[in-house]
Amino acid sequence: MSHLSFEVKIGRSDQCCCLDLCVSAKMIQGLRSIFRTGRTRSLKWRLAQLNSLIKLLDENGEKICQALFEDLHKHNMESYVMEINMCKNDAVFNINNLRSWMQPQQVPKGLLNKMDDAYIRYEPYGTALIIGAWNYPIQVTLLPLIGAIAAGNCVVLKPSELAPKVATLLEELIPKYLDQECIKVVNGGIPETTLLLEQRFDIIFYTGNTTVGRIVMAAASKYVTPVVLELGGKSPVFIDGNADMNVVARRIAWGKFCNAGQTCIAPDYVMCTVETQEKLLDKMKVVLEEFYTTNAQTSESFGRIINARHFQRVYKLMEGANIAIGGQTDESDLFIAPTVLRDVKLTDPVMQEEIFGPLLPIVPVRDHQEAIEIINDREKPLAMYIFSTDKGLVRTIKESTSSGGFCVNDTLIHAAVPTLPFGGVGNSGMGAYHGKFTFDTFSHKRGCLEKSLGLESFNSLRYPPYNEKKLGWLQWILVQKPRRTGLLGFFPFVVLGVFLAVFFKDPIHKKYSL
């Protein structure tokens, strides 16, 4: 890459510098130097930063809501529930549990290591790069930051330039509340992101689309840097005919059309029988009018497409489609009405890519077996939704498919459970976060073994010269056996005790200080 310069702000909004390869490298080196001092490793520092982040959210709620409205036309309720509160709750969850998470985790040991101390130590990677997305620009930027801080890392935070009001606000606020020497904010577009990816980080966390995810992964491969990719895909819904269609319509409409359909785990398409399709359409018309009135463009509860390019992309997906509900558009307002498409074929344009907009295609299928075949013939989705009261049917679909997350009789809501991992599989991403899973993601799990210098007679079994007697003992000690319960479970320890008592009589032990 040529040595190009781009105007970008780093840290405080009044500190403007030219981000080129040299400045970028100097910034990363500064973070590495701070990390090596051990400042970020202490529980005190981690808790202080997390509490400061909560304070940032508490004191700037109105500013955040205003920025989200200007970027995405989000209602304050959506901004608080799905952005601000999710981050606050996650930070509180980390604060309440961090002390125990940081403790070494003792692990089971075999006979050979029964007298040793074996444990997993959770250590920060070092310097992390977090690249946020525009659809939930607070949530998907700050949730990874919370885990990176909790794990004790220094961080470079890159908000999405497609949500400029939020990006500018984060650049302004974060240096005021968090440790400026350990946490940097870099704003800009593709050139700035490319320059950052030229640098060596210890872990990279990216939220966005699969195409850019491949670019991030390729850049990380230069230094064999671990990556977490939170991507997306076409998350399917299967509706069983026995489900309560009033409830089904409300829950699908909410999950699909909040944030104008710009949600990575939004229901992307529905599969059901022709009969169920007609029932769903009848209920969906009523629900959408209840949610957004007869003219969603005048509703304060309905969002807008992020920009003109994405408006055109979503608009073209409706070409030639059989529109059952909605279909109204206004490019000057970046408005596309909540739209339901009926009798959609797998070859239609709307089924060729992730929609990421307020279009809901319904694909008629014979039964759940055909739905399973359609799901398995496509890339693995980030989420999968099933509406049914038949537990056997739910189990069949769950065990016959693969997806990042699986939710029964609702949409989106599984992502709000902090004790569940959130992440993709295959084309929908790699790695997981939320709650402790974010702490785990940003922690290196270092396997540690501490032995005594004693018991050398026992350890001498592994030393040359080799013989059949030693091999016999080692085979008995090292080869794993099926677990037994009751008195038989104690038998190996009895044998080991006898062995130690007999073996210590060997003159070899006199050569060592036991």
JSON list of C-alpha atoms in Angstrom, two decimals, residues 351-452:
[
{"chain": "A", "resi": 351, "resn": "MET", "atom": "CA", "xyz": [-33.51, -14.49, -1.83]},
{"chain": "A", "resi": 352, "resn": "GLN", "atom": "CA", "xyz": [-30.01, -14.01, -3.23]},
{"chain": "A", "resi": 353, "resn": "GLU", "atom": "CA", "xyz": [-28.53, -11.87, -0.45]},
{"chain": "A", "resi": 354, "resn": "GLU", "atom": "CA", "xyz": [-29.12, -10.75, 3.11]},
{"chain": "A", "resi": 355, "resn": "ILE", "atom": "CA", "xyz": [-31.90, -8.16, 2.90]},
{"chain": "A", "resi": 356, "resn": "PHE", "atom": "CA", "xyz": [-30.92, -5.84, 5.77]},
{"chain": "A", "resi": 357, "resn": "GLY", "atom": "CA", "xyz": [-34.03, -3.76, 5.23]},
{"chain": "A", "resi": 358, "resn": "PRO", "atom": "CA", "xyz": [-37.81, -3.77, 5.87]},
{"chain": "A", "resi": 359, "resn": "LEU", "atom": "CA", "xyz": [-38.73, -6.52, 3.37]},
{"chain": "A", "resi": 360, "resn": "LEU", "atom": "CA", "xyz": [-40.13, -9.84, 4.57]},
{"chain": "A", "resi": 361, "resn": "PRO", "atom": "CA", "xyz": [-40.40, -12.56, 1.90]},
{"chain": "A", "resi": 362, "resn": "ILE", "atom": "CA", "xyz": [-42.67, -15.55, 2.52]},
{"chain": "A", "resi": 363, "resn": "VAL", "atom": "CA", "xyz": [-41.54, -18.74, 0.79]},
{"chain": "A", "resi": 364, "resn": "PRO", "atom": "CA", "xyz": [-44.28, -21.41, 0.64]},
{"chain": "A", "resi": 365, "resn": "VAL", "atom": "CA", "xyz": [-43.06, -24.95, 1.43]},
{"chain": "A", "resi": 366, "resn": "ARG", "atom": "CA", "xyz": [-44.74, -28.35, 1.65]},
{"chain": "A", "resi": 367, "resn": "ASP", "atom": "CA", "xyz": [-43.62, -29.08, 5.20]},
{"chain": "A", "resi": 368, "resn": "HIS", "atom": "CA", "xyz": [-40.78, -28.74, 7.68]},
{"chain": "A", "resi": 369, "resn": "GLN", "atom": "CA", "xyz": [-38.66, -31.27, 5.79]},
{"chain": "A", "resi": 370, "resn": "GLU", "atom": "CA", "xyz": [-38.55, -29.01, 2.73]},
{"chain": "A", "resi": 371, "resn": "ALA", "atom": "CA", "xyz": [-37.73, -26.08, 5.00]},
{"chain": "A", "resi": 372, "resn": "ILE", "atom": "CA", "xyz": [-34.80, -28.03, 6.46]},
{"chain": "A", "resi": 373, "resn": "GLU", "atom": "CA", "xyz": [-33.52, -28.78, 2.96]},
{"chain": "A", "resi": 374, "resn": "ILE", "atom": "CA", "xyz": [-33.67, -25.09, 2.01]},
{"chain": "A", "resi": 375, "resn": "ILE", "atom": "CA", "xyz": [-31.82, -24.07, 5.16]},
{"chain": "A", "resi": 376, "resn": "ASN", "atom": "CA", "xyz": [-29.11, -26.69, 4.71]},
{"chain": "A", "resi": 377, "resn": "ASP", "atom": "CA", "xyz": [-28.61, -25.84, 1.04]},
{"chain": "A", "resi": 378, "resn": "ARG", "atom": "CA", "xyz": [-27.64, -22.28, 2.01]},
{"chain": "A", "resi": 379, "resn": "GLU", "atom": "CA", "xyz": [-24.86, -20.73, 4.06]},
{"chain": "A", "resi": 380, "resn": "LYS", "atom": "CA", "xyz": [-25.23, -21.17, 7.81]},
{"chain": "A", "resi": 381, "resn": "PRO", "atom": "CA", "xyz": [-27.24, -18.23, 9.20]},
{"chain": "A", "resi": 382, "resn": "LEU", "atom": "CA", "xyz": [-26.53, -16.10, 12.25]},
{"chain": "A", "resi": 383, "resn": "ALA", "atom": "CA", "xyz": [-29.92, -16.97, 13.75]},
{"chain": "A", "resi": 384, "resn": "MET", "atom": "CA", "xyz": [-32.81, -19.35, 13.18]},
{"chain": "A", "resi": 385, "resn": "TYR", "atom": "CA", "xyz": [-36.40, -18.99, 14.35]},
{"chain": "A", "resi": 386, "resn": "ILE", "atom": "CA", "xyz": [-39.07, -21.65, 14.79]},
{"chain": "A", "resi": 387, "resn": "PHE", "atom": "CA", "xyz": [-42.70, -21.03, 15.77]},
{"chain": "A", "resi": 388, "resn": "SER", "atom": "CA", "xyz": [-44.41, -24.21, 16.94]},
{"chain": "A", "resi": 389, "resn": "THR", "atom": "CA", "xyz": [-45.96, -25.86, 19.99]},
{"chain": "A", "resi": 390, "resn": "ASP", "atom": "CA", "xyz": [-44.72, -29.27, 18.83]},
{"chain": "A", "resi": 391, "resn": "LYS", "atom": "CA", "xyz": [-41.57, -29.98, 20.84]},
{"chain": "A", "resi": 392, "resn": "GLY", "atom": "CA", "xyz": [-40.74, -32.96, 18.65]},
{"chain": "A", "resi": 393, "resn": "LEU", "atom": "CA", "xyz": [-40.82, -30.79, 15.53]},
{"chain": "A", "resi": 394, "resn": "VAL", "atom": "CA", "xyz": [-38.66, -28.14, 17.19]},
{"chain": "A", "resi": 395, "resn": "ARG", "atom": "CA", "xyz": [-36.14, -30.80, 18.19]},
{"chain": "A", "resi": 396, "resn": "THR", "atom": "CA", "xyz": [-36.07, -32.24, 14.66]},
{"chain": "A", "resi": 397, "resn": "ILE", "atom": "CA", "xyz": [-35.34, -28.86, 13.06]},
{"chain": "A", "resi": 398, "resn": "LYS", "atom": "CA", "xyz": [-32.78, -27.97, 15.73]},
{"chain": "A", "resi": 399, "resn": "GLU", "atom": "CA", "xyz": [-30.88, -31.23, 15.34]},
{"chain": "A", "resi": 400, "resn": "SER", "atom": "CA", "xyz": [-31.05, -31.21, 11.53]},
{"chain": "A", "resi": 401, "resn": "THR", "atom": "CA", "xyz": [-29.65, -27.71, 10.95]},
{"chain": "A", "resi": 402, "resn": "SER", "atom": "CA", "xyz": [-26.85, -25.39, 12.05]},
{"chain": "A", "resi": 403, "resn": "SER", "atom": "CA", "xyz": [-26.95, -21.68, 12.92]},
{"chain": "A", "resi": 404, "resn": "GLY", "atom": "CA", "xyz": [-25.25, -19.18, 15.18]},
{"chain": "A", "resi": 405, "resn": "GLY", "atom": "CA", "xyz": [-28.26, -18.92, 17.48]},
{"chain": "A", "resi": 406, "resn": "PHE", "atom": "CA", "xyz": [-31.58, -20.75, 17.77]},
{"chain": "A", "resi": 407, "resn": "CYS", "atom": "CA", "xyz": [-34.77, -19.19, 19.11]},
{"chain": "A", "resi": 408, "resn": "VAL", "atom": "CA", "xyz": [-38.20, -20.79, 19.50]},
{"chain": "A", "resi": 409, "resn": "ASN", "atom": "CA", "xyz": [-41.46, -18.80, 19.41]},
{"chain": "A", "resi": 410, "resn": "ASP", "atom": "CA", "xyz": [-39.80, -15.38, 19.36]},
{"chain": "A", "resi": 411, "resn": "THR", "atom": "CA", "xyz": [-37.26, -13.30, 17.45]},
{"chain": "A", "resi": 412, "resn": "LEU", "atom": "CA", "xyz": [-34.10, -11.35, 18.42]},
{"chain": "A", "resi": 413, "resn": "ILE", "atom": "CA", "xyz": [-34.68, -11.82, 22.13]},
{"chain": "A", "resi": 414, "resn": "HIS", "atom": "CA", "xyz": [-32.06, -14.55, 22.56]},
{"chain": "A", "resi": 415, "resn": "ALA", "atom": "CA", "xyz": [-29.38, -11.92, 21.92]},
{"chain": "A", "resi": 416, "resn": "ALA", "atom": "CA", "xyz": [-30.40, -10.11, 25.12]},
{"chain": "A", "resi": 417, "resn": "VAL", "atom": "CA", "xyz": [-29.57, -13.06, 27.40]},
{"chain": "A", "resi": 418, "resn": "PRO", "atom": "CA", "xyz": [-26.04, -12.29, 28.73]},
{"chain": "A", "resi": 419, "resn": "THR", "atom": "CA", "xyz": [-25.42, -15.92, 29.70]},
{"chain": "A", "resi": 420, "resn": "LEU", "atom": "CA", "xyz": [-25.87, -17.11, 26.09]},
{"chain": "A", "resi": 421, "resn": "PRO", "atom": "CA", "xyz": [-23.05, -16.77, 23.53]},
{"chain": "A", "resi": 422, "resn": "PHE", "atom": "CA", "xyz": [-23.83, -14.52, 20.58]},
{"chain": "A", "resi": 423, "resn": "GLY", "atom": "CA", "xyz": [-21.97, -15.29, 17.39]},
{"chain": "A", "resi": 424, "resn": "GLY", "atom": "CA", "xyz": [-22.05, -16.96, 14.01]},
{"chain": "A", "resi": 425, "resn": "VAL", "atom": "CA", "xyz": [-20.90, -20.18, 12.45]},
{"chain": "A", "resi": 426, "resn": "GLY", "atom": "CA", "xyz": [-19.40, -20.68, 9.02]},
{"chain": "A", "resi": 427, "resn": "ASN", "atom": "CA", "xyz": [-20.30, -17.83, 6.70]},
{"chain": "A", "resi": 428, "resn": "SER", "atom": "CA", "xyz": [-22.11, -15.94, 9.48]},
{"chain": "A", "resi": 429, "resn": "GLY", "atom": "CA", "xyz": [-18.95, -15.46, 11.52]},
{"chain": "A", "resi": 430, "resn": "MET", "atom": "CA", "xyz": [-16.59, -16.93, 14.08]},
{"chain": "A", "resi": 431, "resn": "GLY", "atom": "CA", "xyz": [-16.20, -16.39, 17.79]},
{"chain": "A", "resi": 432, "resn": "ALA", "atom": "CA", "xyz": [-18.83, -15.27, 20.29]},
{"chain": "A", "resi": 433, "resn": "TYR", "atom": "CA", "xyz": [-19.47, -12.51, 22.79]},
{"chain": "A", "resi": 434, "resn": "HIS", "atom": "CA", "xyz": [-21.96, -10.98, 25.28]},
{"chain": "A", "resi": 435, "resn": "GLY", "atom": "CA", "xyz": [-21.50, -11.32, 29.05]},
{"chain": "A", "resi": 436, "resn": "LYS", "atom": "CA", "xyz": [-18.65, -13.61, 30.09]},
{"chain": "A", "resi": 437, "resn": "PHE", "atom": "CA", "xyz": [-18.23, -14.76, 26.50]},
{"chain": "A", "resi": 438, "resn": "THR", "atom": "CA", "xyz": [-16.83, -11.31, 25.62]},
{"chain": "A", "resi": 439, "resn": "PHE", "atom": "CA", "xyz": [-14.37, -11.56, 28.53]},
{"chain": "A", "resi": 440, "resn": "ASP", "atom": "CA", "xyz": [-13.37, -15.02, 27.30]},
{"chain": "A", "resi": 441, "resn": "THR", "atom": "CA", "xyz": [-13.02, -13.78, 23.71]},
{"chain": "A", "resi": 442, "resn": "PHE", "atom": "CA", "xyz": [-10.57, -11.04, 24.70]},
{"chain": "A", "resi": 443, "resn": "SER", "atom": "CA", "xyz": [-8.62, -13.30, 27.09]},
{"chain": "A", "resi": 444, "resn": "HIS", "atom": "CA", "xyz": [-5.81, -15.71, 26.27]},
{"chain": "A", "resi": 445, "resn": "LYS", "atom": "CA", "xyz": [-6.45, -18.91, 28.19]},
{"chain": "A", "resi": 446, "resn": "ARG", "atom": "CA", "xyz": [-2.96, -19.79, 29.38]},
{"chain": "A", "resi": 447, "resn": "GLY", "atom": "CA", "xyz": [-2.52, -23.36, 30.54]},
{"chain": "A", "resi": 448, "resn": "CYS", "atom": "CA", "xyz": [-0.28, -23.52, 33.62]},
{"chain": "A", "resi": 449, "resn": "LEU", "atom": "CA", "xyz": [1.26, -26.46, 35.48]},
{"chain": "A", "resi": 450, "resn": "GLU", "atom": "CA", "xyz": [3.25, -26.10, 38.70]},
{"chain": "A", "resi": 451, "resn": "LYS", "atom": "CA", "xyz": [5.13, -29.13, 39.95]},
{"chain": "A", "resi": 452, "resn": "SER", "atom": "CA", "xyz": [7.13, -29.80, 43.06]}
]
